[in-house]
Amino acid sequence: MTVEIGVIGPHDLVDDVAATCDEQPGTTARRLHYDHESQAPAIVEAHAGQVDAWLFTGVVPYTLAREASSLNRPAVFVDYTGATLLQAAVRLLRAGHDVTRMSIDTVTGTDVATTFGEAGLPVERVRSLPYRSGLSSEDVVAFHRRQRKAGADVALTCISSVYEVLRHEMAALRLAPSNHSVRTALRQLLLQVGSQAQEDAQIALGLANLSDGDDGLLKEVAALGGTLARFAPDTYLIVTTRGPLHDATSGFTALPMLRRIADRHETVQIGFGLGRSAAEAENLARRALSRARRVGPTTAVLSLRGETDIVLESTTPTPRPSEVNLAVIAQRVGLSVPTLLRLRDVRTSVGEEPLTSREVADHLRVQQRTARRMLHRLELAGLAERAGNLASGTSGRPLTLYRLTL
């Protein structure tokens, strides 16, 4: 099987990144250029059915596409820290610039300090502007201009449109991803593709408790690509797989068929379970149905491994988190309101900076495995997003960075 990867970025970066993809056995690259990063969501939508995965040449087009809800395939971006940032520093040193006095956009101050610290470079006078939602290229240009007036010797930018403005005004260098960074991102993407293929084949079993026969349920199950059988006098067994269920629930957030079935039945309680075997999926479905019965007469719950239960909304699209009462969120993600309030305080204190599960555990004074479970539930509910990895400082696996959006 050949994996086709859509490579999205500016003209002068896409070809080099795509060439690295083509070197990987079993992959082909579709080169998708843009003139401005704001075009990334439209490119994704135009080619969504033609690729198996997305590789963005930087975090900016990736974030724009994600926020436009355009990504329906595995997607990663090339990280500009580490080898890419050090490579740029060497180029600037060779050109005679003072790399201890520079302005850097998109990359966080923590990443700059980590990368430069390993190279023995001081960072006291290095100023960074992490990329965040809503940050425009004009904002980034203004940042570099301010730092230039404050004494910065050179501007380092990750954004092509920003570089085109700055190069006429000051010493500026545009970060280009190193081959090492591209290969790292490609490995991460292929792991996601493989994981997605395995997950899509997971067994999904549903137990539906209806008050008055199966009127309307058979048609709804057919839309899931599944089959229906009687499980008990008032309970029906739904058999499908993870992929169709994921699509029908808008990414495990809403179950529109619940409302349609409720128009015909006084009681509609559905529990779905996802497992690696039929026995595991059935056990999880039983747990989900039990919780659905406790929640209310018209409820659907999805149970996953790791004691994760998600209450599915009956309508779609799901309201934005900022518009939903905390009690509703608490019910949906299986966390208490006090815990959500504490997490919100953590999010307020750190702003846009990502956190590891260890840091969240320290803030909340809980065990790290508890923090990991919380973050996983928040991620499934769209209230936390992965922001890369951080070396753990031991021989263990790197710690995942999460950005809270609660």
mmCIF file of C-alpha atoms in Angstrom:
data_model
loop_
_atom_site.group_PDB
_atom_site.id
_atom_site.type_symbol
_atom_site.label_atom_id
_atom_site.label_comp_id
_atom_site.label_asym_id
_atom_site.label_seq_id
_atom_site.Cartn_x
_atom_site.Cartn_y
_atom_site.Cartn_z
ATOM 1 C CA MET A 1 0.000 0.000 0.000
ATOM 2 C CA THR A 2 1.301 3.438 -0.968
ATOM 3 C CA VAL A 3 0.595 6.362 1.324
ATOM 4 C CA GLU A 4 -0.018 9.603 -0.566
ATOM 5 C CA ILE A 5 0.974 12.662 1.456
ATOM 6 C CA GLY A 6 -0.213 16.155 0.658
ATOM 7 C CA VAL A 7 2.662 18.564 1.328
ATOM 8 C CA ILE A 8 1.391 22.094 1.923
ATOM 9 C CA GLY A 9 3.557 25.195 2.172
ATOM 10 C CA PRO A 10 5.133 28.067 0.228
ATOM 11 C CA HIS A 11 6.577 27.385 -3.219
ATOM 12 C CA ASP A 12 10.230 27.349 -2.198
ATOM 13 C CA LEU A 13 9.764 24.862 0.671
ATOM 14 C CA VAL A 14 7.250 22.367 -0.677
ATOM 15 C CA ASP A 15 9.538 20.813 -3.271
ATOM 16 C CA ASP A 16 12.361 20.120 -0.801
ATOM 17 C CA VAL A 17 10.006 18.676 1.801
ATOM 18 C CA ALA A 18 8.195 16.589 -0.819
ATOM 19 C CA ALA A 19 11.516 15.262 -2.126
ATOM 20 C CA THR A 20 12.303 13.931 1.350
ATOM 21 C CA CYS A 21 8.875 12.248 1.425
ATOM 22 C CA ASP A 22 9.506 10.618 -1.953
ATOM 23 C CA GLU A 23 12.715 9.073 -0.572
ATOM 24 C CA GLN A 24 10.648 7.112 1.954
ATOM 25 C CA PRO A 25 9.627 3.689 0.557
ATOM 26 C CA GLY A 26 5.867 3.311 0.221
ATOM 27 C CA THR A 27 5.081 7.031 0.128
ATOM 28 C CA THR A 28 4.400 9.550 -2.609
ATOM 29 C CA ALA A 29 4.096 13.304 -2.202
ATOM 30 C CA ARG A 30 1.520 15.595 -3.753
ATOM 31 C CA ARG A 31 3.014 19.098 -3.953
ATOM 32 C CA LEU A 32 0.492 21.771 -2.968
ATOM 33 C CA HIS A 33 1.900 25.300 -2.981
ATOM 34 C CA TYR A 34 0.393 28.521 -1.716
ATOM 35 C CA ASP A 35 1.244 32.196 -2.174
ATOM 36 C CA HIS A 36 0.097 33.104 1.353
ATOM 37 C CA GLU A 37 -0.397 30.905 4.414
ATOM 38 C CA SER A 38 -4.061 31.967 4.649
ATOM 39 C CA GLN A 39 -4.736 29.818 1.560
ATOM 40 C CA ALA A 40 -3.891 26.576 3.419
ATOM 41 C CA PRO A 41 -7.477 25.695 4.540
ATOM 42 C CA ALA A 42 -8.834 26.098 1.013
ATOM 43 C CA ILE A 43 -6.071 23.866 -0.376
ATOM 44 C CA VAL A 44 -6.894 21.161 2.173
ATOM 45 C CA GLU A 45 -10.596 21.269 1.323
ATOM 46 C CA ALA A 46 -9.889 21.155 -2.423
ATOM 47 C CA HIS A 47 -7.687 18.041 -2.173
ATOM 48 C CA ALA A 48 -9.220 16.299 0.864
ATOM 49 C CA GLY A 49 -10.249 13.192 -1.041
ATOM 50 C CA GLN A 50 -6.942 12.786 -2.886
ATOM 51 C CA VAL A 51 -4.444 12.155 -0.072
ATOM 52 C CA ASP A 52 -4.046 9.859 2.929
ATOM 53 C CA ALA A 53 -2.294 12.374 5.175
ATOM 54 C CA TRP A 54 -1.121 15.981 5.391
ATOM 55 C CA LEU A 55 2.389 17.304 6.002
ATOM 56 C CA PHE A 56 2.645 21.058 6.507
ATOM 57 C CA THR A 57 5.967 22.840 6.130
ATOM 58 C CA GLY A 58 5.302 24.812 9.322
ATOM 59 C CA VAL A 59 2.972 25.281 12.260
ATOM 60 C CA VAL A 60 1.201 28.355 10.832
ATOM 61 C CA PRO A 61 -0.549 26.735 7.823
ATOM 62 C CA TYR A 62 -1.233 23.648 9.951
ATOM 63 C CA THR A 63 -2.941 25.711 12.652
ATOM 64 C CA LEU A 64 -4.992 27.677 10.128
ATOM 65 C CA ALA A 65 -6.231 24.452 8.504
ATOM 66 C CA ARG A 66 -7.002 22.851 11.858
ATOM 67 C CA GLU A 67 -8.941 25.871 13.100
ATOM 68 C CA ALA A 68 -10.955 25.866 9.876
ATOM 69 C CA SER A 69 -11.935 22.251 10.697
ATOM 70 C CA SER A 70 -10.513 21.182 7.343
ATOM 71 C CA LEU A 71 -8.351 18.293 8.554
ATOM 72 C CA ASN A 72 -10.042 14.916 8.178
ATOM 73 C CA ARG A 73 -6.818 12.938 7.704
ATOM 74 C CA PRO A 74 -3.736 12.472 9.910
ATOM 75 C CA ALA A 75 -1.717 15.695 9.825
ATOM 76 C CA VAL A 76 1.539 17.008 11.291
ATOM 77 C CA PHE A 77 3.815 19.978 10.706
ATOM 78 C CA VAL A 78 7.583 20.240 10.494
ATOM 79 C CA ASP A 79 8.983 21.472 13.788
ATOM 80 C CA TYR A 80 11.360 24.426 13.463
ATOM 81 C CA THR A 81 13.150 23.922 16.772
ATOM 82 C CA GLY A 82 16.172 21.714 17.365
ATOM 83 C CA ALA A 83 18.216 21.054 14.231
ATOM 84 C CA THR A 84 16.358 23.648 12.134
ATOM 85 C CA LEU A 85 16.920 26.437 14.655
ATOM 86 C CA LEU A 86 20.560 25.526 15.228
ATOM 87 C CA GLN A 87 21.156 25.398 11.491
ATOM 88 C CA ALA A 88 19.811 28.949 11.172
ATOM 89 C CA ALA A 89 22.003 30.141 14.062
ATOM 90 C CA VAL A 90 25.106 28.767 12.344
ATOM 91 C CA ARG A 91 24.203 30.533 9.097
ATOM 92 C CA LEU A 92 23.739 33.825 10.924
ATOM 93 C CA LEU A 93 27.047 33.452 12.761
ATOM 94 C CA ARG A 94 28.852 32.821 9.493
ATOM 95 C CA ALA A 95 27.256 35.967 8.074
ATOM 96 C CA GLY A 96 28.610 37.987 11.003
ATOM 97 C CA HIS A 97 25.382 38.531 12.932
ATOM 98 C CA ASP A 98 25.084 38.578 16.706
ATOM 99 C CA VAL A 99 22.748 35.666 17.408
ATOM 100 C CA THR A 100 22.522 36.641 21.067
ATOM 101 C CA ARG A 101 20.545 39.736 19.967
ATOM 102 C CA MET A 102 17.761 38.594 17.677
ATOM 103 C CA SER A 103 13.991 38.399 17.379
ATOM 104 C CA ILE A 104 12.354 35.067 16.548
ATOM 105 C CA ASP A 105 8.722 34.434 15.695
ATOM 106 C CA THR A 106 6.524 31.325 15.927
ATOM 107 C CA VAL A 107 8.958 29.436 18.183
ATOM 108 C CA THR A 108 8.314 29.556 21.935
ATOM 109 C CA GLY A 109 10.793 31.048 24.379
ATOM 110 C CA THR A 110 11.141 27.653 26.057
ATOM 111 C CA ASP A 111 12.128 26.004 22.776
ATOM 112 C CA VAL A 112 14.635 28.754 22.018
ATOM 113 C CA ALA A 113 16.177 28.475 25.488
ATOM 114 C CA THR A 114 16.409 24.675 25.213
ATOM 115 C CA THR A 115 17.953 24.685 21.737
ATOM 116 C CA PHE A 116 20.388 27.554 22.302
ATOM 117 C CA GLY A 117 21.240 26.282 25.774
ATOM 118 C CA GLU A 118 22.437 22.992 24.303
ATOM 119 C CA ALA A 119 24.714 24.981 21.973
ATOM 120 C CA GLY A 120 26.026 27.177 24.784
ATOM 121 C CA LEU A 121 24.441 30.358 23.393
ATOM 122 C CA PRO A 122 23.040 32.963 25.802
ATOM 123 C CA VAL A 123 19.378 33.877 25.360
ATOM 124 C CA GLU A 124 18.966 36.838 27.713
ATOM 125 C CA ARG A 125 18.600 39.268 24.789
ATOM 126 C CA VAL A 126 16.795 36.937 22.417
ATOM 127 C CA ARG A 127 13.129 37.836 22.071
ATOM 128 C CA SER A 128 10.531 35.373 20.786
ATOM 129 C CA LEU A 129 6.887 35.598 19.705
ATOM 130 C CA PRO A 130 5.154 32.207 19.955
ATOM 131 C CA TYR A 131 2.520 31.597 17.333
ATOM 132 C CA ARG A 132 -1.032 31.606 18.644
ATOM 133 C CA SER A 133 -4.503 31.549 17.201
ATOM 134 C CA GLY A 134 -5.481 34.846 15.610
ATOM 135 C CA LEU A 135 -1.924 36.115 15.199
ATOM 136 C CA SER A 136 -1.654 37.746 11.768
ATOM 137 C CA SER A 137 1.412 38.286 9.609
ATOM 138 C CA GLU A 138 1.020 42.022 10.249
ATOM 139 C CA ASP A 139 1.271 41.348 14.001
ATOM 140 C CA VAL A 140 4.465 39.381 13.465
ATOM 141 C CA VAL A 141 6.013 42.091 11.286
ATOM 142 C CA ALA A 142 5.185 44.677 13.969
ATOM 143 C CA PHE A 143 6.880 42.507 16.596
ATOM 144 C CA HIS A 144 10.128 42.331 14.631
ATOM 145 C CA ARG A 145 10.070 46.060 13.979
ATOM 146 C CA ARG A 146 9.709 46.763 17.705
ATOM 147 C CA GLN A 147 12.585 44.456 18.546
ATOM 148 C CA ARG A 148 14.736 46.066 15.865
ATOM 149 C CA LYS A 149 14.217 49.449 17.530
ATOM 150 C CA ALA A 150 15.037 47.849 20.887
ATOM 151 C CA GLY A 151 18.426 46.670 19.636
ATOM 152 C CA ALA A 152 17.882 43.323 17.913
ATOM 153 C CA ASP A 153 20.597 42.658 15.318
ATOM 154 C CA VAL A 154 18.632 40.274 13.094
ATOM 155 C CA ALA A 155 15.096 38.942 12.644
ATOM 156 C CA LEU A 156 14.461 35.210 12.296
ATOM 157 C CA THR A 157 11.048 34.298 10.878
ATOM 158 C CA CYS A 158 9.195 31.098 10.041
ATOM 159 C CA ILE A 159 6.567 32.817 7.879
ATOM 160 C CA SER A 160 7.216 33.499 4.199
ATOM 161 C CA SER A 161 4.877 36.503 3.966
ATOM 162 C CA VAL A 162 6.624 38.099 6.963
ATOM 163 C CA TYR A 163 10.046 37.531 5.454
ATOM 164 C CA GLU A 164 9.033 39.182 2.183
ATOM 165 C CA VAL A 165 8.261 42.361 4.141
ATOM 166 C CA LEU A 166 11.203 42.308 6.543
ATOM 167 C CA ARG A 167 13.971 41.571 4.066
ATOM 168 C CA HIS A 168 13.577 45.050 2.594
ATOM 169 C CA GLU A 169 13.806 46.744 6.005
ATOM 170 C CA MET A 170 16.337 44.891 8.147
ATOM 171 C CA ALA A 171 18.677 41.934 8.380
ATOM 172 C CA ALA A 172 16.341 38.946 8.255
ATOM 173 C CA LEU A 173 16.553 35.211 7.729
ATOM 174 C CA ARG A 174 13.729 32.860 6.982
ATOM 175 C CA LEU A 175 13.805 29.519 8.768
ATOM 176 C CA ALA A 176 13.771 26.559 6.387
ATOM 177 C CA PRO A 177 13.188 23.068 7.764
ATOM 178 C CA SER A 178 16.259 20.864 7.974
ATOM 179 C CA ASN A 179 16.199 17.406 6.424
ATOM 180 C CA HIS A 180 16.405 15.947 9.913
ATOM 181 C CA SER A 181 13.297 17.881 11.024
ATOM 182 C CA VAL A 182 11.392 16.824 7.910
ATOM 183 C CA ARG A 183 12.284 13.162 8.432
ATOM 184 C CA THR A 184 11.229 13.384 12.071
ATOM 185 C CA ALA A 185 7.862 14.862 11.090
ATOM 186 C CA LEU A 186 7.437 12.251 8.354
ATOM 187 C CA ARG A 187 8.068 9.394 10.782
ATOM 188 C CA GLN A 188 5.513 10.872 13.155
ATOM 189 C CA LEU A 189 2.982 11.200 10.333
ATOM 190 C CA LEU A 190 3.454 7.628 9.103
ATOM 191 C CA LEU A 191 2.983 6.364 12.654
ATOM 192 C CA GLN A 192 -0.286 8.291 12.801
ATOM 193 C CA VAL A 193 -1.387 6.842 9.463
ATOM 194 C CA GLY A 194 -0.636 3.307 10.641
ATOM 195 C CA SER A 195 -2.340 3.915 13.962
ATOM 196 C CA GLN A 196 -5.365 5.396 12.201
ATOM 197 C CA ALA A 197 -5.662 2.340 9.955
ATOM 198 C CA GLN A 198 -5.569 0.047 12.990
ATOM 199 C CA GLU A 199 -8.022 2.197 14.913
ATOM 200 C CA ASP A 200 -10.466 2.385 12.015
ATOM 201 C CA ALA A 201 -10.595 -1.400 12.060
ATOM 202 C CA GLN A 202 -11.398 -1.497 15.776
ATOM 203 C CA ILE A 203 -14.657 -3.184 16.624
ATOM 204 C CA ALA A 204 -17.423 -0.823 17.708
ATOM 205 C CA LEU A 205 -20.375 -2.385 19.461
ATOM 206 C CA GLY A 206 -23.451 -0.491 20.520
ATOM 207 C CA LEU A 207 -26.244 -1.470 22.885
ATOM 208 C CA ALA A 208 -29.447 0.487 22.287
ATOM 209 C CA ASN A 209 -32.230 0.458 24.834
ATOM 210 C CA LEU A 210 -35.530 1.532 23.193
ATOM 211 C CA SER A 211 -38.867 1.748 24.922
ATOM 212 C CA ASP A 212 -41.033 0.553 22.030
ATOM 213 C CA GLY A 213 -39.515 -1.703 19.380
ATOM 214 C CA ASP A 214 -36.786 -0.899 16.853
ATOM 215 C CA ASP A 215 -38.734 1.630 14.762
ATOM 216 C CA GLY A 216 -36.226 3.782 12.863
ATOM 217 C CA LEU A 217 -33.142 2.160 14.354
ATOM 218 C CA LEU A 218 -32.443 -0.250 11.481
ATOM 219 C CA LYS A 219 -32.236 2.638 8.983
ATOM 220 C CA GLU A 220 -29.883 4.581 11.236
ATOM 221 C CA VAL A 221 -27.614 1.575 11.757
ATOM 222 C CA ALA A 222 -27.443 0.996 8.003
ATOM 223 C CA ALA A 223 -26.091 4.541 7.651
ATOM 224 C CA LEU A 224 -23.275 3.496 10.031
ATOM 225 C CA GLY A 225 -22.416 0.606 7.725
ATOM 226 C CA GLY A 226 -23.363 -1.714 10.561
ATOM 227 C CA THR A 227 -25.758 -4.529 11.378
ATOM 228 C CA LEU A 228 -28.539 -4.778 13.957
ATOM 229 C CA ALA A 229 -29.627 -7.721 16.102
ATOM 230 C CA ARG A 230 -31.849 -8.177 19.150
ATOM 231 C CA PHE A 231 -29.765 -8.462 22.320
ATOM 232 C CA ALA A 232 -32.520 -8.504 24.979
ATOM 233 C CA PRO A 233 -36.291 -7.798 24.971
ATOM 234 C CA ASP A 234 -35.837 -3.994 24.830
ATOM 235 C CA THR A 235 -32.152 -3.850 23.855
ATOM 236 C CA TYR A 236 -30.571 -4.093 20.417
ATOM 237 C CA LEU A 237 -26.974 -4.844 19.399
ATOM 238 C CA ILE A 238 -25.285 -2.567 16.857
ATOM 239 C CA VAL A 239 -22.136 -3.921 15.177
ATOM 240 C CA THR A 240 -19.850 -1.613 13.210
ATOM 241 C CA THR A 241 -16.230 -0.421 13.228
ATOM 242 C CA ARG A 242 -14.470 2.639 14.566
ATOM 243 C CA GLY A 243 -14.110 4.492 11.239
ATOM 244 C CA PRO A 244 -17.818 4.792 10.358
ATOM 245 C CA LEU A 245 -18.693 5.552 13.978
ATOM 246 C CA HIS A 246 -16.070 8.302 14.137
ATOM 247 C CA ASP A 247 -17.492 9.928 10.999
ATOM 248 C CA ALA A 248 -21.127 9.576 12.091
ATOM 249 C CA THR A 249 -20.396 11.183 15.467
ATOM 250 C CA SER A 250 -18.349 14.125 14.135
ATOM 251 C CA GLY A 251 -15.221 12.824 15.778
ATOM 252 C CA PHE A 252 -16.934 11.280 18.831
ATOM 253 C CA THR A 253 -18.731 14.477 19.822
ATOM 254 C CA ALA A 254 -22.337 14.219 18.616
ATOM 255 C CA LEU A 255 -24.821 11.507 17.635
ATOM 256 C CA PRO A 256 -27.525 13.152 15.490
ATOM 257 C CA MET A 257 -29.427 9.875 15.099
ATOM 258 C CA LEU A 258 -30.201 10.006 18.820
ATOM 259 C CA ARG A 259 -32.563 12.936 18.326
ATOM 260 C CA ARG A 260 -34.183 11.359 15.280
ATOM 261 C CA ILE A 261 -34.870 8.090 17.109
ATOM 262 C CA ALA A 262 -36.118 10.003 20.165
ATOM 263 C CA ASP A 263 -38.893 11.439 18.004
ATOM 264 C CA ARG A 264 -40.326 7.890 17.803
ATOM 265 C CA HIS A 265 -39.491 6.564 21.276
ATOM 266 C CA GLU A 266 -40.010 7.858 24.781
ATOM 267 C CA THR A 267 -36.745 6.301 25.958
ATOM 268 C CA VAL A 268 -33.580 6.054 23.845
ATOM 269 C CA GLN A 269 -30.381 5.105 25.657
ATOM 270 C CA ILE A 270 -27.383 3.989 23.614
ATOM 271 C CA GLY A 271 -23.975 2.828 24.781
ATOM 272 C CA PHE A 272 -21.068 2.352 22.359
ATOM 273 C CA GLY A 273 -17.838 0.567 23.194
ATOM 274 C CA LEU A 274 -14.587 0.581 21.206
ATOM 275 C CA GLY A 275 -12.270 -2.361 21.732
ATOM 276 C CA ARG A 276 -9.571 -4.480 20.177
ATOM 277 C CA SER A 277 -11.777 -7.549 20.478
ATOM 278 C CA ALA A 278 -15.501 -8.229 20.446
ATOM 279 C CA ALA A 279 -15.409 -9.143 24.137
ATOM 280 C CA GLU A 280 -13.687 -5.905 25.106
ATOM 281 C CA ALA A 281 -16.033 -3.818 22.941
ATOM 282 C CA GLU A 282 -19.076 -5.526 24.477
ATOM 283 C CA ASN A 283 -17.861 -4.907 28.029
ATOM 284 C CA LEU A 284 -17.284 -1.241 27.222
ATOM 285 C CA ALA A 285 -20.701 -0.989 25.542
ATOM 286 C CA ARG A 286 -22.342 -2.413 28.675
ATOM 287 C CA ARG A 287 -20.542 0.194 30.766
ATOM 288 C CA ALA A 288 -21.593 2.958 28.361
ATOM 289 C CA LEU A 289 -25.238 1.850 28.396
ATOM 290 C CA SER A 290 -25.223 1.708 32.192
ATOM 291 C CA ARG A 291 -24.007 5.279 32.367
ATOM 292 C CA ALA A 292 -26.486 6.403 29.695
ATOM 293 C CA ARG A 293 -29.313 5.024 31.838
ATOM 294 C CA ARG A 294 -28.073 7.082 34.786
ATOM 295 C CA VAL A 295 -27.796 10.286 32.766
ATOM 296 C CA GLY A 296 -31.297 10.472 31.305
ATOM 297 C CA PRO A 297 -34.020 9.009 29.057
ATOM 298 C CA THR A 298 -32.410 10.294 25.830
ATOM 299 C CA THR A 299 -28.674 9.746 26.095
ATOM 300 C CA ALA A 300 -25.780 8.221 24.180
ATOM 301 C CA VAL A 301 -22.416 7.417 25.755
ATOM 302 C CA LEU A 302 -19.175 6.204 24.180
ATOM 303 C CA SER A 303 -16.809 4.212 26.408
ATOM 304 C CA LEU A 304 -13.142 3.830 25.556
ATOM 305 C CA ARG A 305 -10.291 1.983 27.190
ATOM 306 C CA GLY A 306 -8.692 3.667 30.177
ATOM 307 C CA GLU A 307 -11.978 4.454 31.952
ATOM 308 C CA THR A 308 -12.879 7.185 29.475
ATOM 309 C CA ASP A 309 -16.616 7.812 28.967
ATOM 310 C CA ILE A 310 -17.905 10.494 26.597
ATOM 311 C CA VAL A 311 -21.496 11.694 26.586
ATOM 312 C CA LEU A 312 -22.436 12.320 22.944
ATOM 313 C CA GLU A 313 -24.530 15.372 22.134
ATOM 314 C CA SER A 314 -27.836 14.706 20.378
ATOM 315 C CA THR A 315 -27.412 17.494 17.851
ATOM 316 C CA THR A 316 -24.603 18.722 15.622
ATOM 317 C CA PRO A 317 -22.553 20.823 15.365
ATOM 318 C CA THR A 318 -21.452 20.722 18.975
ATOM 319 C CA PRO A 319 -21.396 24.142 20.653
ATOM 320 C CA ARG A 320 -18.026 25.796 21.105
ATOM 321 C CA PRO A 321 -16.522 25.054 24.542
ATOM 322 C CA SER A 322 -16.740 28.715 25.543
ATOM 323 C CA GLU A 323 -20.502 28.589 25.024
ATOM 324 C CA VAL A 324 -21.183 25.437 27.037
ATOM 325 C CA ASN A 325 -21.904 25.379 30.743
ATOM 326 C CA LEU A 326 -19.140 23.783 32.816
ATOM 327 C CA ALA A 327 -21.596 21.288 34.234
ATOM 328 C CA VAL A 328 -22.368 20.050 30.714
ATOM 329 C CA ILE A 329 -18.659 19.789 29.909
ATOM 330 C CA ALA A 330 -18.042 17.938 33.167
ATOM 331 C CA GLN A 331 -20.749 15.417 32.297
ATOM 332 C CA ARG A 332 -19.424 15.010 28.792
ATOM 333 C CA VAL A 333 -15.765 14.395 29.638
ATOM 334 C CA GLY A 334 -16.312 12.555 32.917
ATOM 335 C CA LEU A 335 -14.517 15.086 35.146
ATOM 336 C CA SER A 336 -15.925 17.028 38.068
ATOM 337 C CA VAL A 337 -16.725 20.741 37.854
ATOM 338 C CA PRO A 338 -14.138 21.578 40.581
ATOM 339 C CA THR A 339 -11.486 19.747 38.549
ATOM 340 C CA LEU A 340 -12.440 21.699 35.414
ATOM 341 C CA LEU A 341 -12.253 24.942 37.383
ATOM 342 C CA ARG A 342 -8.756 24.063 38.576
ATOM 343 C CA LEU A 343 -7.727 23.164 35.018
ATOM 344 C CA ARG A 344 -9.126 26.471 33.815
ATOM 345 C CA ASP A 345 -7.031 28.268 36.439
ATOM 346 C CA VAL A 346 -3.963 26.408 35.169
ATOM 347 C CA ARG A 347 -4.797 27.427 31.606
ATOM 348 C CA THR A 348 -5.168 31.073 32.704
ATOM 349 C CA SER A 349 -1.835 31.046 34.535
ATOM 350 C CA VAL A 350 0.195 29.592 31.649
ATOM 351 C CA GLY A 351 -1.588 31.337 28.778
ATOM 352 C CA GLU A 352 -0.647 29.809 25.418
ATOM 353 C CA GLU A 353 2.334 27.874 26.790
ATOM 354 C CA PRO A 354 1.955 24.079 26.431
ATOM 355 C CA LEU A 355 2.197 21.809 29.470
ATOM 356 C CA THR A 356 3.278 18.218 30.042
ATOM 357 C CA SER A 357 1.203 15.754 32.031
ATOM 358 C CA ARG A 358 3.843 16.011 34.754
ATOM 359 C CA GLU A 359 3.327 19.767 35.022
ATOM 360 C CA VAL A 360 -0.446 19.373 35.108
ATOM 361 C CA ALA A 361 -0.058 16.753 37.835
ATOM 362 C CA ASP A 362 2.083 19.195 39.840
ATOM 363 C CA HIS A 363 -0.462 22.013 39.417
ATOM 364 C CA LEU A 364 -3.387 19.833 40.466
ATOM 365 C CA ARG A 365 -1.438 17.785 43.029
ATOM 366 C CA VAL A 366 -2.477 14.476 41.509
ATOM 367 C CA GLN A 367 -0.547 11.495 40.207
ATOM 368 C CA GLN A 368 0.890 11.778 36.701
ATOM 369 C CA ARG A 369 -1.202 8.904 35.342
ATOM 370 C CA THR A 370 -4.308 10.739 36.592
ATOM 371 C CA ALA A 371 -3.179 13.884 34.780
ATOM 372 C CA ARG A 372 -2.571 11.893 31.585
ATOM 373 C CA ARG A 373 -6.105 10.478 31.789
ATOM 374 C CA MET A 374 -7.542 13.989 32.289
ATOM 375 C CA LEU A 375 -5.619 15.373 29.315
ATOM 376 C CA HIS A 376 -6.699 12.468 27.139
ATOM 377 C CA ARG A 377 -10.350 13.103 27.969
ATOM 378 C CA LEU A 378 -9.966 16.834 27.322
ATOM 379 C CA GLU A 379 -8.273 16.135 23.995
ATOM 380 C CA LEU A 380 -11.118 13.867 22.877
ATOM 381 C CA ALA A 381 -13.577 16.632 23.787
ATOM 382 C CA GLY A 382 -11.603 19.295 21.889
ATOM 383 C CA LEU A 383 -10.541 21.087 25.090
ATOM 384 C CA ALA A 384 -6.839 20.287 24.801
ATOM 385 C CA GLU A 385 -4.561 19.838 21.836
ATOM 386 C CA ARG A 386 -1.187 18.200 21.384
ATOM 387 C CA ALA A 387 1.670 20.647 20.814
ATOM 388 C CA GLY A 388 4.669 18.360 20.315
ATOM 389 C CA ASN A 389 6.964 16.407 22.595
ATOM 390 C CA LEU A 390 9.492 17.281 25.274
ATOM 391 C CA ALA A 391 12.434 15.079 26.227
ATOM 392 C CA SER A 392 11.768 13.608 29.661
ATOM 393 C CA GLY A 393 15.391 13.862 30.779
ATOM 394 C CA THR A 394 15.542 10.092 31.289
ATOM 395 C CA SER A 395 15.757 7.077 29.026
ATOM 396 C CA GLY A 396 11.967 6.927 28.881
ATOM 397 C CA ARG A 397 9.737 8.160 26.093
ATOM 398 C CA PRO A 398 9.370 11.923 25.537
ATOM 399 C CA LEU A 399 6.589 13.719 27.380
ATOM 400 C CA THR A 400 3.680 14.907 25.252
ATOM 401 C CA LEU A 401 3.032 18.645 25.376
ATOM 402 C CA TYR A 402 -0.595 19.758 25.603
ATOM 403 C CA ARG A 403 -2.073 23.210 25.105
ATOM 404 C CA LEU A 404 -5.237 23.678 27.153
ATOM 405 C CA THR A 405 -8.116 25.423 25.366
ATOM 406 C CA LEU A 406 -10.636 25.147 28.202
#
